[in-house]
Coordinates of C-alpha atoms in Angstrom, one line a residue:
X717 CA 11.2 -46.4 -36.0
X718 CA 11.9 -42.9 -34.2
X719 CA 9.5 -44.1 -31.8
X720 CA 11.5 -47.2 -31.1
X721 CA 14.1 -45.3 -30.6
X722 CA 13.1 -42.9 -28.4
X723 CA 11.7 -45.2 -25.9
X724 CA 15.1 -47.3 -26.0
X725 CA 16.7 -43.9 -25.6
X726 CA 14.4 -43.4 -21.8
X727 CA 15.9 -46.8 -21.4
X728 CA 19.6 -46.5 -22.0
X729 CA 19.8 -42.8 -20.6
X730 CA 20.2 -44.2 -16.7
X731 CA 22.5 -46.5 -18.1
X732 CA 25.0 -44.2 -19.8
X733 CA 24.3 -41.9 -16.7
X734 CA 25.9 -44.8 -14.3
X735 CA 28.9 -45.1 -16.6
X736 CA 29.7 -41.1 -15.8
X737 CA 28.9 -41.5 -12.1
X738 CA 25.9 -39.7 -12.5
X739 CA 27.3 -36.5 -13.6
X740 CA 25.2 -36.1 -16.7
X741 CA 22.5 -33.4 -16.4
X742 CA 18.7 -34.5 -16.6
X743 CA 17.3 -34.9 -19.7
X744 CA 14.3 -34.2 -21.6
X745 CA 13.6 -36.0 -24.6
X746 CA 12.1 -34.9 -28.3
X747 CA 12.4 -36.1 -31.9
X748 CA 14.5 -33.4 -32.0
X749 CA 17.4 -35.2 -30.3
X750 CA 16.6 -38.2 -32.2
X751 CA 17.5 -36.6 -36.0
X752 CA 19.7 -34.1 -34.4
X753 CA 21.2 -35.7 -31.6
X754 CA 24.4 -33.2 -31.1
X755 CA 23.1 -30.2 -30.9
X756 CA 23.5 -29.8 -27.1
X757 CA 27.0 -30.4 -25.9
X758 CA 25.9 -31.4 -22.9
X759 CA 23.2 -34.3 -24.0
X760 CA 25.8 -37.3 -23.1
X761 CA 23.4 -40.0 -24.2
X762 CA 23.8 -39.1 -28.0
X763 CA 25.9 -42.7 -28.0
X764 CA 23.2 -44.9 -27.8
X765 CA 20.5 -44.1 -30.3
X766 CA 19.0 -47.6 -31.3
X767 CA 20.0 -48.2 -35.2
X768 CA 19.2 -50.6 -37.5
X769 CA 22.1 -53.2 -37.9
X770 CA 22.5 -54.0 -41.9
X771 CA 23.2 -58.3 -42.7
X772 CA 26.2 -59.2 -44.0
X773 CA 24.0 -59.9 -47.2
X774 CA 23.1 -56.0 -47.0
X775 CA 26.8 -55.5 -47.1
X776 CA 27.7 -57.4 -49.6
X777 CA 25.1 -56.1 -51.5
X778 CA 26.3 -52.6 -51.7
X779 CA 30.1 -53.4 -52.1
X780 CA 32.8 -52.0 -50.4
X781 CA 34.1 -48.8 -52.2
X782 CA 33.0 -46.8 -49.8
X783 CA 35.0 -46.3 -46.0
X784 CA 33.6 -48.5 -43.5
X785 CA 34.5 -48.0 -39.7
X786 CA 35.7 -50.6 -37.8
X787 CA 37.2 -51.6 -34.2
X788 CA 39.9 -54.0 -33.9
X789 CA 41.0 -55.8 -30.7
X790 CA 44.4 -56.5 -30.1
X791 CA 46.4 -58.9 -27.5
X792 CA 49.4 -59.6 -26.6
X793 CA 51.3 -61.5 -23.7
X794 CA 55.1 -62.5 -25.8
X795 CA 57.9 -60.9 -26.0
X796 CA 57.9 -57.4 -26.2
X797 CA 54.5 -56.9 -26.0
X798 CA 54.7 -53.0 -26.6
X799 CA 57.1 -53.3 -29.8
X800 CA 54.7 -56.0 -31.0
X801 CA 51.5 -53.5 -30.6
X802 CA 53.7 -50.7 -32.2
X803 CA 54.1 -52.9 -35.8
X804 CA 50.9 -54.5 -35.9
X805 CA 49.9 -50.7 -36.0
X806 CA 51.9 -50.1 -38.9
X807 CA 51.4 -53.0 -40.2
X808 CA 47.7 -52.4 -40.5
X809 CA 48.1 -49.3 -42.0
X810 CA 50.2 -50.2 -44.6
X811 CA 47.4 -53.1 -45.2
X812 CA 44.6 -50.7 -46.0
X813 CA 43.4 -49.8 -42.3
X814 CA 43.6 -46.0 -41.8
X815 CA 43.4 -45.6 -37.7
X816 CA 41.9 -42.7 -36.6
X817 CA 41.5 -43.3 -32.9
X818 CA 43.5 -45.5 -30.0
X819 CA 42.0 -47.3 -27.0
X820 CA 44.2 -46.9 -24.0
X821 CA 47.0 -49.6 -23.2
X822 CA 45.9 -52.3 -20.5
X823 CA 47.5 -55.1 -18.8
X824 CA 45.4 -57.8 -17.8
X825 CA 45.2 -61.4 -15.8
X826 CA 45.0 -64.2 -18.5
X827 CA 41.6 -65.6 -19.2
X828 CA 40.4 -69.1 -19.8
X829 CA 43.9 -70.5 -19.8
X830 CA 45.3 -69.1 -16.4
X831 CA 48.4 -70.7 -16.4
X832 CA 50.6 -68.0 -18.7
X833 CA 52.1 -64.5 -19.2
X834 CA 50.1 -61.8 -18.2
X835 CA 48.3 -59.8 -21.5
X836 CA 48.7 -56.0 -23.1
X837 CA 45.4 -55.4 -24.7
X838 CA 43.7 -52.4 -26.6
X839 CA 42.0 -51.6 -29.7
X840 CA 42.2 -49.5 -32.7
X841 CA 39.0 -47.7 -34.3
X842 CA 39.6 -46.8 -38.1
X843 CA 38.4 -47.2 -41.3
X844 CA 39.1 -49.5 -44.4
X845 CA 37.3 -50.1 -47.9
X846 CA 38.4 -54.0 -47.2
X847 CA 35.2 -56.2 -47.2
X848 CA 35.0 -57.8 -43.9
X849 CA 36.4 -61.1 -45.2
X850 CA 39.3 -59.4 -47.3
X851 CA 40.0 -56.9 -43.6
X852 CA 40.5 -60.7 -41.8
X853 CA 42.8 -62.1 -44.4
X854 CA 45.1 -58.9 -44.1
X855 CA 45.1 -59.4 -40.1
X856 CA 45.9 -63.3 -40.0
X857 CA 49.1 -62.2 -42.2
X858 CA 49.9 -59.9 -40.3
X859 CA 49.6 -62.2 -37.1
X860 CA 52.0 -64.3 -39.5
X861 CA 54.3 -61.9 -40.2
X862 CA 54.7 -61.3 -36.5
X863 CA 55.5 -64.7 -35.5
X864 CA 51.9 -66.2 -34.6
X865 CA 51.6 -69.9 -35.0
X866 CA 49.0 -72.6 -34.2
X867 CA 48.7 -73.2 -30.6
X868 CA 46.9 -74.0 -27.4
X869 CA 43.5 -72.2 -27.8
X870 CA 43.6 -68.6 -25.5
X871 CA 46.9 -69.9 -24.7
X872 CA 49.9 -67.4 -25.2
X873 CA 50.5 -66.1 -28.3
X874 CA 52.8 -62.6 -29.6
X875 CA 49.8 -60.7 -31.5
X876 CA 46.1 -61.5 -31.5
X877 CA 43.8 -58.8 -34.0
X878 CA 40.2 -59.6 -33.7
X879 CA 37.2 -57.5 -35.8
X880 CA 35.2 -56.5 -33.1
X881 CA 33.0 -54.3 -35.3
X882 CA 32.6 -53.9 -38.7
X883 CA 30.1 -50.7 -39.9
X884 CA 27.0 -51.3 -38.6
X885 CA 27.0 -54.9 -40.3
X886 CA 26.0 -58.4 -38.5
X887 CA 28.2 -60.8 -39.5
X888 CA 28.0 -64.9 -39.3
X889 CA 30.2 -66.8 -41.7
X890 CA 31.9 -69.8 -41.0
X891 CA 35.5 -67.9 -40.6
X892 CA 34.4 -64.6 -39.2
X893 CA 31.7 -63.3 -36.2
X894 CA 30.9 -59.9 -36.2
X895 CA 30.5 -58.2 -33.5
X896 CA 32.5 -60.7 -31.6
X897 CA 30.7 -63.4 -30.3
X898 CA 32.5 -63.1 -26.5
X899 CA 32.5 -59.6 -26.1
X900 CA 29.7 -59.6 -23.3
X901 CA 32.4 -61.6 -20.8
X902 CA 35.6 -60.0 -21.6
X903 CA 36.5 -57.1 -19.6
X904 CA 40.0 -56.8 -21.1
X905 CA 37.7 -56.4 -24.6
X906 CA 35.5 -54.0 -23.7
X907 CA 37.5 -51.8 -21.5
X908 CA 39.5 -50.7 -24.9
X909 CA 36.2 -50.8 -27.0
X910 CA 34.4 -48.4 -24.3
X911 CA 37.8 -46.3 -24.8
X912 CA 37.3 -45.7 -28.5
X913 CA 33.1 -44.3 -28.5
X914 CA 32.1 -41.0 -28.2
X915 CA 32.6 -38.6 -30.5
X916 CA 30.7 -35.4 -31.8
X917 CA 29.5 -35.3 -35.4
X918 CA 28.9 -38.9 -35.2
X919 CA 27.2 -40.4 -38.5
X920 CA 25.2 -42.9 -36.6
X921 CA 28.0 -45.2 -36.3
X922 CA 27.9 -45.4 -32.5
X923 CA 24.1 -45.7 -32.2
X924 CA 24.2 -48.8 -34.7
X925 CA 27.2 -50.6 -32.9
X926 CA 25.4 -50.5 -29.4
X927 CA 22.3 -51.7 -30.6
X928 CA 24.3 -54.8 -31.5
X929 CA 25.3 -55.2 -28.3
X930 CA 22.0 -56.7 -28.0
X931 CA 21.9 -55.1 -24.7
X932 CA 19.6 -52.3 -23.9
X933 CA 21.8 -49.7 -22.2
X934 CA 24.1 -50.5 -25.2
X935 CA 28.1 -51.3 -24.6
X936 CA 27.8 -49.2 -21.6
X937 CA 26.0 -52.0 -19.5
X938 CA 28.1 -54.4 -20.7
X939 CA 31.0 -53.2 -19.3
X940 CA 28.9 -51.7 -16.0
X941 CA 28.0 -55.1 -15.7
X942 CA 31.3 -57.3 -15.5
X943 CA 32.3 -54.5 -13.0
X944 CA 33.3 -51.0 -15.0
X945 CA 35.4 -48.3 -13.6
X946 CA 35.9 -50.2 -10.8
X947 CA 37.7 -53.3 -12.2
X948 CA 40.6 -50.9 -13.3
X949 CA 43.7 -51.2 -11.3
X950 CA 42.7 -54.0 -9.9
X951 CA 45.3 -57.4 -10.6
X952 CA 42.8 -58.3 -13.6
X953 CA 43.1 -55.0 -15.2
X954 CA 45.4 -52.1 -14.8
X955 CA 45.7 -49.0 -17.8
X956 CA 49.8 -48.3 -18.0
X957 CA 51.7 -46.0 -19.7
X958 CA 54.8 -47.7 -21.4
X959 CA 57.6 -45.4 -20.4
X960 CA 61.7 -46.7 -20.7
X961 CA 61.5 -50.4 -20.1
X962 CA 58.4 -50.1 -17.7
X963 CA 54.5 -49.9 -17.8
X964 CA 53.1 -47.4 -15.4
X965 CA 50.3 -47.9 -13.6
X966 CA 49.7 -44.3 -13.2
X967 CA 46.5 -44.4 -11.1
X968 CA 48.7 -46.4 -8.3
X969 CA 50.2 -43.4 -6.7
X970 CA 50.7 -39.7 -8.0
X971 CA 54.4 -39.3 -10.1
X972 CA 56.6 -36.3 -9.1
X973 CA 58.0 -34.2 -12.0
X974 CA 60.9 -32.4 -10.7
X975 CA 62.0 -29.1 -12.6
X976 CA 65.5 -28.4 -14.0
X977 CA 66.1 -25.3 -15.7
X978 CA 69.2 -25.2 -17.8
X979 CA 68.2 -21.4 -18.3
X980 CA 69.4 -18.0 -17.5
X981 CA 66.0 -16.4 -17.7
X982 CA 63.3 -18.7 -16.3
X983 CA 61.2 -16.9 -13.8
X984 CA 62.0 -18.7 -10.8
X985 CA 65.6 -20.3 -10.8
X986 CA 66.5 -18.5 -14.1
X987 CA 71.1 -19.1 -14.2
X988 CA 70.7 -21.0 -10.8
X989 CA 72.1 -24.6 -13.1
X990 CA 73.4 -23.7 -16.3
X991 CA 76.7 -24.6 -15.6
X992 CA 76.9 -28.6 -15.9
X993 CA 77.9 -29.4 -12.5
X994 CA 75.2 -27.4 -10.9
X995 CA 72.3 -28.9 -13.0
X996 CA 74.0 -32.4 -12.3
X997 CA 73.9 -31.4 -8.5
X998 CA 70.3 -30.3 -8.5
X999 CA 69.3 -33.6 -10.6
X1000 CA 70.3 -35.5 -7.5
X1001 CA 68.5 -33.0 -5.0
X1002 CA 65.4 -33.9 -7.1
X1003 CA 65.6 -37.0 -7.1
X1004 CA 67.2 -37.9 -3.2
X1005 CA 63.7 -35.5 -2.7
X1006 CA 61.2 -38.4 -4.3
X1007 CA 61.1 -37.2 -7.8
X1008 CA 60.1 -39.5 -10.3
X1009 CA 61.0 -38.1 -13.4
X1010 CA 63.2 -34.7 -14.1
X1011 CA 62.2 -32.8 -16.7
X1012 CA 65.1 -30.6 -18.4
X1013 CA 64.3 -27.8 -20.2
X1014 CA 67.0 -25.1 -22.2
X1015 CA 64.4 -22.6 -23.2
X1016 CA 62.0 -20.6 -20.7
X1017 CA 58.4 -20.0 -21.6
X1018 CA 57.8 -17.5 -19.2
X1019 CA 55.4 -15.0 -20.8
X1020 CA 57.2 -12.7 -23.2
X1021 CA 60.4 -15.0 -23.0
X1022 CA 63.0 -14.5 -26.2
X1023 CA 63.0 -17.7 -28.4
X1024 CA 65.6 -19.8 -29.0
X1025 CA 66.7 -21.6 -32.1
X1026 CA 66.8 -25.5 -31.9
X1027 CA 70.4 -25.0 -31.7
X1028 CA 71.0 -22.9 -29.3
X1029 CA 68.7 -24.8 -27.4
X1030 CA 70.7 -28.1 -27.7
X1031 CA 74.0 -26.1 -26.9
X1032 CA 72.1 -26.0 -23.1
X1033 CA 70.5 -29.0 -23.2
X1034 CA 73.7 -32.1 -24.6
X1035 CA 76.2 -31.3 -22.2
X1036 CA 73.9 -31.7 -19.1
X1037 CA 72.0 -35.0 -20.7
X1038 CA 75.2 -36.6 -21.8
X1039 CA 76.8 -35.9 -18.2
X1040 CA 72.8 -36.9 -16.0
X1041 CA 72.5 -40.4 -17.9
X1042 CA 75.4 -41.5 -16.4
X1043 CA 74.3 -40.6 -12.3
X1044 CA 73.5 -44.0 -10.5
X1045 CA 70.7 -41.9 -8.9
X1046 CA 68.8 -42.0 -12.3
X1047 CA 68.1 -45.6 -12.3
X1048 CA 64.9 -46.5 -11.8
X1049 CA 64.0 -43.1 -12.7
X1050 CA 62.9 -41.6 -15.9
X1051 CA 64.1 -38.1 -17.8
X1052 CA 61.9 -35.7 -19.5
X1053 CA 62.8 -32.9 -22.2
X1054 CA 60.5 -29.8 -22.2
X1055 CA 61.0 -28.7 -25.4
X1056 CA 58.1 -27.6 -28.6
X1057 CA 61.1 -28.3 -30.9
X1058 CA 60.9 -31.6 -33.1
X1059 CA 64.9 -31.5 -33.6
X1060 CA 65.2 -31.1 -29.9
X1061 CA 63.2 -33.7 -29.1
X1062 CA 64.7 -36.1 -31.7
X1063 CA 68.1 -35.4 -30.3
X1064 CA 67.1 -36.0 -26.7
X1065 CA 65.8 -39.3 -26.8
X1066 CA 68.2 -40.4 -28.6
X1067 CA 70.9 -39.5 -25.6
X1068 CA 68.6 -41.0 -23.1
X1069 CA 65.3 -39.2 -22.5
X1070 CA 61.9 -41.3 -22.1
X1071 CA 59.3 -38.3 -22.4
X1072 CA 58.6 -35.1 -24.6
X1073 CA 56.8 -32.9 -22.6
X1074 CA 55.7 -30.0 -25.5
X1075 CA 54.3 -27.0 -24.3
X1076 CA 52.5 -26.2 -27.4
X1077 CA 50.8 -29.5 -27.5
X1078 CA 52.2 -29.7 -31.2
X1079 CA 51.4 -25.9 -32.2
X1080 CA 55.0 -24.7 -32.5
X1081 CA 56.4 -26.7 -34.5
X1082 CA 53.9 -29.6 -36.0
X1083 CA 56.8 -31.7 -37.2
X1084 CA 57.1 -33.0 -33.5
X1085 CA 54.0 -34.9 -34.0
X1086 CA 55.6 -37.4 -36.4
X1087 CA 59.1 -37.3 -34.5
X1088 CA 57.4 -38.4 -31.1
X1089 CA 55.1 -40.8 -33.0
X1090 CA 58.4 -42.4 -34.4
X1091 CA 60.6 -42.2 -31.6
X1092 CA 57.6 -44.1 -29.5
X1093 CA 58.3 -42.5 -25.9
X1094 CA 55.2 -41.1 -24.1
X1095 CA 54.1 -37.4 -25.3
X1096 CA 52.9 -34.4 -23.2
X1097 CA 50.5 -31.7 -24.8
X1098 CA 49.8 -28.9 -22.6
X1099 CA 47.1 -26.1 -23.0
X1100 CA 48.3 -22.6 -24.7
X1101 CA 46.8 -20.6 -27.0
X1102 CA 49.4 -19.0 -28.8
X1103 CA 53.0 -18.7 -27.8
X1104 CA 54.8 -17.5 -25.0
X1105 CA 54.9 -14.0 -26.3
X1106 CA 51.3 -13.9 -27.2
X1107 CA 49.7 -16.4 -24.4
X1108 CA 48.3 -14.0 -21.9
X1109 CA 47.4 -11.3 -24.9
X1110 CA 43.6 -10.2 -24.2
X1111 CA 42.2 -12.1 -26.8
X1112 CA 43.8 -15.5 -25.5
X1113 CA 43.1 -14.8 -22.1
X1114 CA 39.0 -14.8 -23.5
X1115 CA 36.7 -17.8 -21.8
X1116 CA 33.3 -18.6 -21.4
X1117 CA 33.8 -21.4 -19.5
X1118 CA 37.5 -22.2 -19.0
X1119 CA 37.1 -25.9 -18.1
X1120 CA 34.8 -27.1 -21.3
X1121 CA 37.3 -24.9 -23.5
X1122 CA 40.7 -26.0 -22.5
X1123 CA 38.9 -29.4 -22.6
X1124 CA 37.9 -29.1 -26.5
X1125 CA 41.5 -27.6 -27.3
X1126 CA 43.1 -30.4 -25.8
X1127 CA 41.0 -32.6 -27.5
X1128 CA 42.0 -31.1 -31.1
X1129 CA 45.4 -31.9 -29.6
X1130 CA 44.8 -35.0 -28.9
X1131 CA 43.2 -35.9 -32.2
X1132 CA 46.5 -34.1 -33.9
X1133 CA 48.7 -36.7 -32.0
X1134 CA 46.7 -39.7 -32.8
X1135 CA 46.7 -39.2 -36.7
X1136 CA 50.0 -38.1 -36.8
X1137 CA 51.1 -42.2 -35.2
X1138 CA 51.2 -41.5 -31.5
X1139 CA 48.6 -44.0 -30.0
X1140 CA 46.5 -42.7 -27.1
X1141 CA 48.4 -45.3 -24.5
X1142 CA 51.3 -42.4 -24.9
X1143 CA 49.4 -39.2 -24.6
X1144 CA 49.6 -37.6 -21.3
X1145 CA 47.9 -34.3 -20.8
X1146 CA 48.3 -31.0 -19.1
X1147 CA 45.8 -28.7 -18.9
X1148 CA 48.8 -25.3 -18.8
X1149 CA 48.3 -23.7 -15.8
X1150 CA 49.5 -20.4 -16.0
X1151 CA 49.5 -20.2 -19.7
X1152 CA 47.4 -18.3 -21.6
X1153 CA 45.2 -18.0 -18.2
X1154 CA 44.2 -15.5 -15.4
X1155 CA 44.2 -16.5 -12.1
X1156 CA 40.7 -17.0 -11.9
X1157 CA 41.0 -19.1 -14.8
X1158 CA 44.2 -21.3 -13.2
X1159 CA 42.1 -21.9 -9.7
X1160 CA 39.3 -23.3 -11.6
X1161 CA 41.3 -25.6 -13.9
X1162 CA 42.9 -26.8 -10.8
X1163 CA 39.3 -27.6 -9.3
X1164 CA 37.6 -28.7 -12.4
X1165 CA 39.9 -31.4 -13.4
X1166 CA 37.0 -33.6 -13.2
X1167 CA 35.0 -31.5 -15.5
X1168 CA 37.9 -31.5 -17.9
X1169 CA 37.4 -35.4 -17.9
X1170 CA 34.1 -35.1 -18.2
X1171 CA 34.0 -32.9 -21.3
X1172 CA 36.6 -35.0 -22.7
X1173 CA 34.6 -37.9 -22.6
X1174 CA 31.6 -36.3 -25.0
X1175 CA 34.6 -36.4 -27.8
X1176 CA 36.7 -39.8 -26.8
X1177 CA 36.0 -41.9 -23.8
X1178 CA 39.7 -42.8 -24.0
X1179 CA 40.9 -39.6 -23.8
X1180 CA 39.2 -39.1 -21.0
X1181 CA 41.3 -41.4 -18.7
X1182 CA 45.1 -40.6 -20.0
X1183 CA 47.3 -39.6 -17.4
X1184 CA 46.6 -35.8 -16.3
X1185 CA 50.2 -33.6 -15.3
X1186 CA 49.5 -30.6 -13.4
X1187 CA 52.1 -27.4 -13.0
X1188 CA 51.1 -24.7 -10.7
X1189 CA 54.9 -24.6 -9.1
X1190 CA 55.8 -20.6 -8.0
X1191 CA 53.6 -19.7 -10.6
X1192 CA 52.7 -16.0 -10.7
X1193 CA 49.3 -16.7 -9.8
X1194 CA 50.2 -18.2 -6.2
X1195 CA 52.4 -15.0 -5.9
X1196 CA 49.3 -12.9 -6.5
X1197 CA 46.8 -14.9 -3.9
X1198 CA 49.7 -14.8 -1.2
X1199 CA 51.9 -11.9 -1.9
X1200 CA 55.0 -13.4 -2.3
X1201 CA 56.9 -11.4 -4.8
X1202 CA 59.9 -14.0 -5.3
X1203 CA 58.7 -17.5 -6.7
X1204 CA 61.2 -19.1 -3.7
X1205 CA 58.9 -18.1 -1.6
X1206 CA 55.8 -19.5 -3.4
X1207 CA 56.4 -23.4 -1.9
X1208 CA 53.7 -23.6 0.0
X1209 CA 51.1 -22.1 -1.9
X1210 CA 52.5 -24.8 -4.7
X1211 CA 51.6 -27.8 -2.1
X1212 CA 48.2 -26.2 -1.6
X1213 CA 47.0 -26.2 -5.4
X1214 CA 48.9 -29.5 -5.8
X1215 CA 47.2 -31.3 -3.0
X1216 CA 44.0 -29.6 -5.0
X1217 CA 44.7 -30.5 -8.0
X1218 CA 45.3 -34.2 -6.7
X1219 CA 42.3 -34.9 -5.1
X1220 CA 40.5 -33.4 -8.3
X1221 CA 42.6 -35.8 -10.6
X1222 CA 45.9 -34.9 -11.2
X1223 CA 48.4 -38.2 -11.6
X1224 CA 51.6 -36.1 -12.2
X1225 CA 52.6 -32.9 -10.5
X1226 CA 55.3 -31.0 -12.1
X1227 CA 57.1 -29.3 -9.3
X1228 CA 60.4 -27.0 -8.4
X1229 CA 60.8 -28.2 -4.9
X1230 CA 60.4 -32.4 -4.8
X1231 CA 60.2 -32.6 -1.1
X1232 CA 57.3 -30.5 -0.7
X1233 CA 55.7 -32.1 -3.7
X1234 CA 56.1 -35.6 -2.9
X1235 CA 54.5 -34.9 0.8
X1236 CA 51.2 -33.6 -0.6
X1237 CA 51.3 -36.8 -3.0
X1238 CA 52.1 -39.1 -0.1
X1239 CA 49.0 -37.5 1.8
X1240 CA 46.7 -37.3 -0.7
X1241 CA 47.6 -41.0 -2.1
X1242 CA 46.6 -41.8 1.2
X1243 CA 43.4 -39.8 1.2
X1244 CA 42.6 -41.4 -1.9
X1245 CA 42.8 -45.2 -0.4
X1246 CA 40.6 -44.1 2.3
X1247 CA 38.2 -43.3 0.0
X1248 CA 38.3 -46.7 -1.4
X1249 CA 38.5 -48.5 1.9
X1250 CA 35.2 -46.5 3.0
X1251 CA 33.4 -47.4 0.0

């Protein structure tokens, strides 16, 4: 059997080599890799190890005490689709599923029965000790309790929950197909199940599940073959980001984060709009500039910067949110807190904010974790190792290879946020530039977004494609390249690493002057289409 597998291996490497655009490194193959498969990080192909698919019989057979992992599809295209995806969720947990990983959030072009709303559709990966038949019974109720009835078949419907895998069992009963019969022609299937494989210290899971792909080069080809990467963001399939009342498509253009500090002692405009009016004022610069989203913060994280209490931090923060809801200039637009405190964050959204932007990526103060998974609004971790008083200590500032590190840390961030409740389709990431980094470290961040993808995608193909925010504005580090003592003065080195950092991957640049900042997007949007246009 290991020889099987190793020649299927040779087979499916080129394959899993396509999906990554060719970024994995050559390969040499030995039993080795077969019994210990992840003991290189860097030998991508450990997904697709041919395994021995168990009958239904074999499963029945040995009972079901023990977890089984699973993937679940999920549709919808009425009513609130996002609210609908948000209590099938808990509804499945309360129904013996424990979810462990999200696929990301996609909007797709009907299929089969054109004539209809357009669809949200993604997948959950978990496990359950519900035999396969007992797991299907619990999802039809839940369908049910949503408000599924008989209808038109692939004709609309408010929640659709299919068992796209089960273990590594083969399934075929007269109520239930397992894997799903039509997963080889649905791209708005496989794009989520694609999202939820990789992962290192996998049992053998993922190598079982591609060899029932029947397909030699595993899900991979499946998905290379209706089209891939390069269906996405087309009209039949488009990743968003539900933010307010909107799904983002943020691989359309690049989003503008404009930065207002409600603080006396942040290093660039430290006491410039602590006073409502001011901050109000500057809001409307911001946006009249192109910003997409403002993001308020009441506490600096400068390096070495005095904490504040939640409370003194909301004494900033209210006045200015309750007074910046109300502008006309915010419609259409969308208001971020940056905050690492769970209180603050509760409090925010509920006087209007649609993002948490946490500099800690949950490190601060865990309890944010389960406020943002409850309060539903998209969820920014950033990249520190400690806090702002102990960030750029020597032993934080200690890499062997920035890009693969800051890659794995966000990942245990990641993984944090998804078992606390917030699903993947609201995780935006941000790799910290300027925190807990040298400037060596911070230029190659900036340049190796890709890489940071790439790692990211040896742990959780999904996490691999969330949204990316970037934040070199004035830091210290521009200062240092272009001696410019005062951060004012650091505006143009800020459109330089943010027209970098763009054409390397960045979707949302987090910026002090909006102007500046939504040029360089403009151009290098435009660059980008070019790109496509040539290929």
């Amino acid at each position: 059997m290991l020889l099987h597998a190793k020649k299927s291996l040779k087979k499916m490497y080129p394959v899993a080599n396509n999906y990554f655009g060719g970024l994995l490194p050559s390969h040499s193959f030995s039993v080795c890799d077969l019994v210990h498969p992840l003991r290189s990080s860097n030998r991508a192909s450990r997904h697709v190890i041919p395994f021995k698919a168990r009958s239904f019989t074999q499963c029945s057979l040995e009972g079901h005490s023990a977890d089984q992992e699973i993937v679940i599809a999920m549709g919808s295209n009425v009513g609130d689709r996002v609210s609908t995806f948000d209590r099938a969720l808990q509804l499945m947990k309360s129904s013996g599923v424990s979810i462990t990983r999200h696929a990301n959030l996609y909007e797709t072009a009907p299929a089969y029965v054109t004539d209809q709303p357009r669809f949200l559709n993604s997948a959950i990966r978990g496990t359950t000790r519900l035999d396969p038949h007992e797991l299907l019974k619990k999802l039809k109720e839940i369908e049910k309790d949503i408000g599924r009835t008989s209808g038109i078949r692939y004709g609309p419907r408010p929640i659709d929950l299919d068992i796209l895998l089960y273990g590594n069992s083969q399934i075929n009963s007269e109520t239930l197909i397992v894997p799903h019969e039509r997963i080889h022609e649905r791209p708005f299937v496989l794009a989520p199940l694609v999202d939820l494989l990789g992962g290192s210290g996998d049992d053998g899971t993922e190598t079982s599940w591609h060899s029932l792909s029947k397909c030699s080069g595993g899900f991979f080809e499946l998905w290379n073959k209706l089209g891939g990467e390069s269906l996405i963001g087309t009209k039949s399939i488009k990743r968003v980001l539900p933010i307010g009342n909107c799904l983002l498509d943020w691989c359309e253009r690049t989003l503008v984060m404009g930065v207002l500090n409600l603080t006396p002692d942040s290093f660039s405009d430290g006491g410039k709009f602590q006073q409502v009016e001011a901050a109000i004022s500057q809001a409307k610069l911001l946006i009249s500039e192109g910003a997409d989203i403002i993001d308020i913060g009441a506490q600096s994280t400068r390096p070495f910067a005095k904490r504040l209490s939640p409370n003194e931090e909301l004494e900033r923060l209210i006045p200015v949110l309750d007074e910046i809801t109300k502008i006309p200039e915010m419609e259409g637009k969308f208001l971020s807190v940056d905050t690492f405190y769970a209180e603050v964050a509760s409090e925010a959204v509920k006087r209007g904010v649609h993002m948490i932007n946490d500099v800690s990526g949950g490190q601060l103060d865990p309890k944010i974790l389960k406020v943002a998974a409850e309060l539903r609004v998209p969820y920014v971790a950033m990249h520190m190792r400690g806090d702002p008083s102990t960030m750029q200590s020597e032993q934080n500032l200690q890499y062997d290879d920035v890009c693969k590190e800051v890659a794995s840390e966000l990942y245990a961030h990641v993984g944090e946020a998804e078992l606390s409740g917030i699903p993947l389709w609201r995780i935006v990431l941000d790799p910290g530039i300027g925190f807990s980094k040298k400037s060596k470290h911070n230029l190659e961040v900036i340049m190796g977004l890709e890489s940071i993808r790439r790692e990211m995608s040896k742990m959780s193909i999904g996490a691999s494609h969330v949204p990316i925010l970037l934040g070199p504005s004035r830091k210290r580090f521009l200062g240092e390249i272009c001696n410019r003592e005062d951060p004012v003065e650091r505006d143009v080195a800020t459109v330089a690493a943010v027209t970098a950092g763009i054409l390397n991957g960045a979707n949302i640049v987090r910026v002090h002057n909006a102007a500046y900042g939504a040029d360089a997007a403009k151009v290098c949007d435009a660059l980008h289409k070019g790109r496509k246009w040539e290929d």
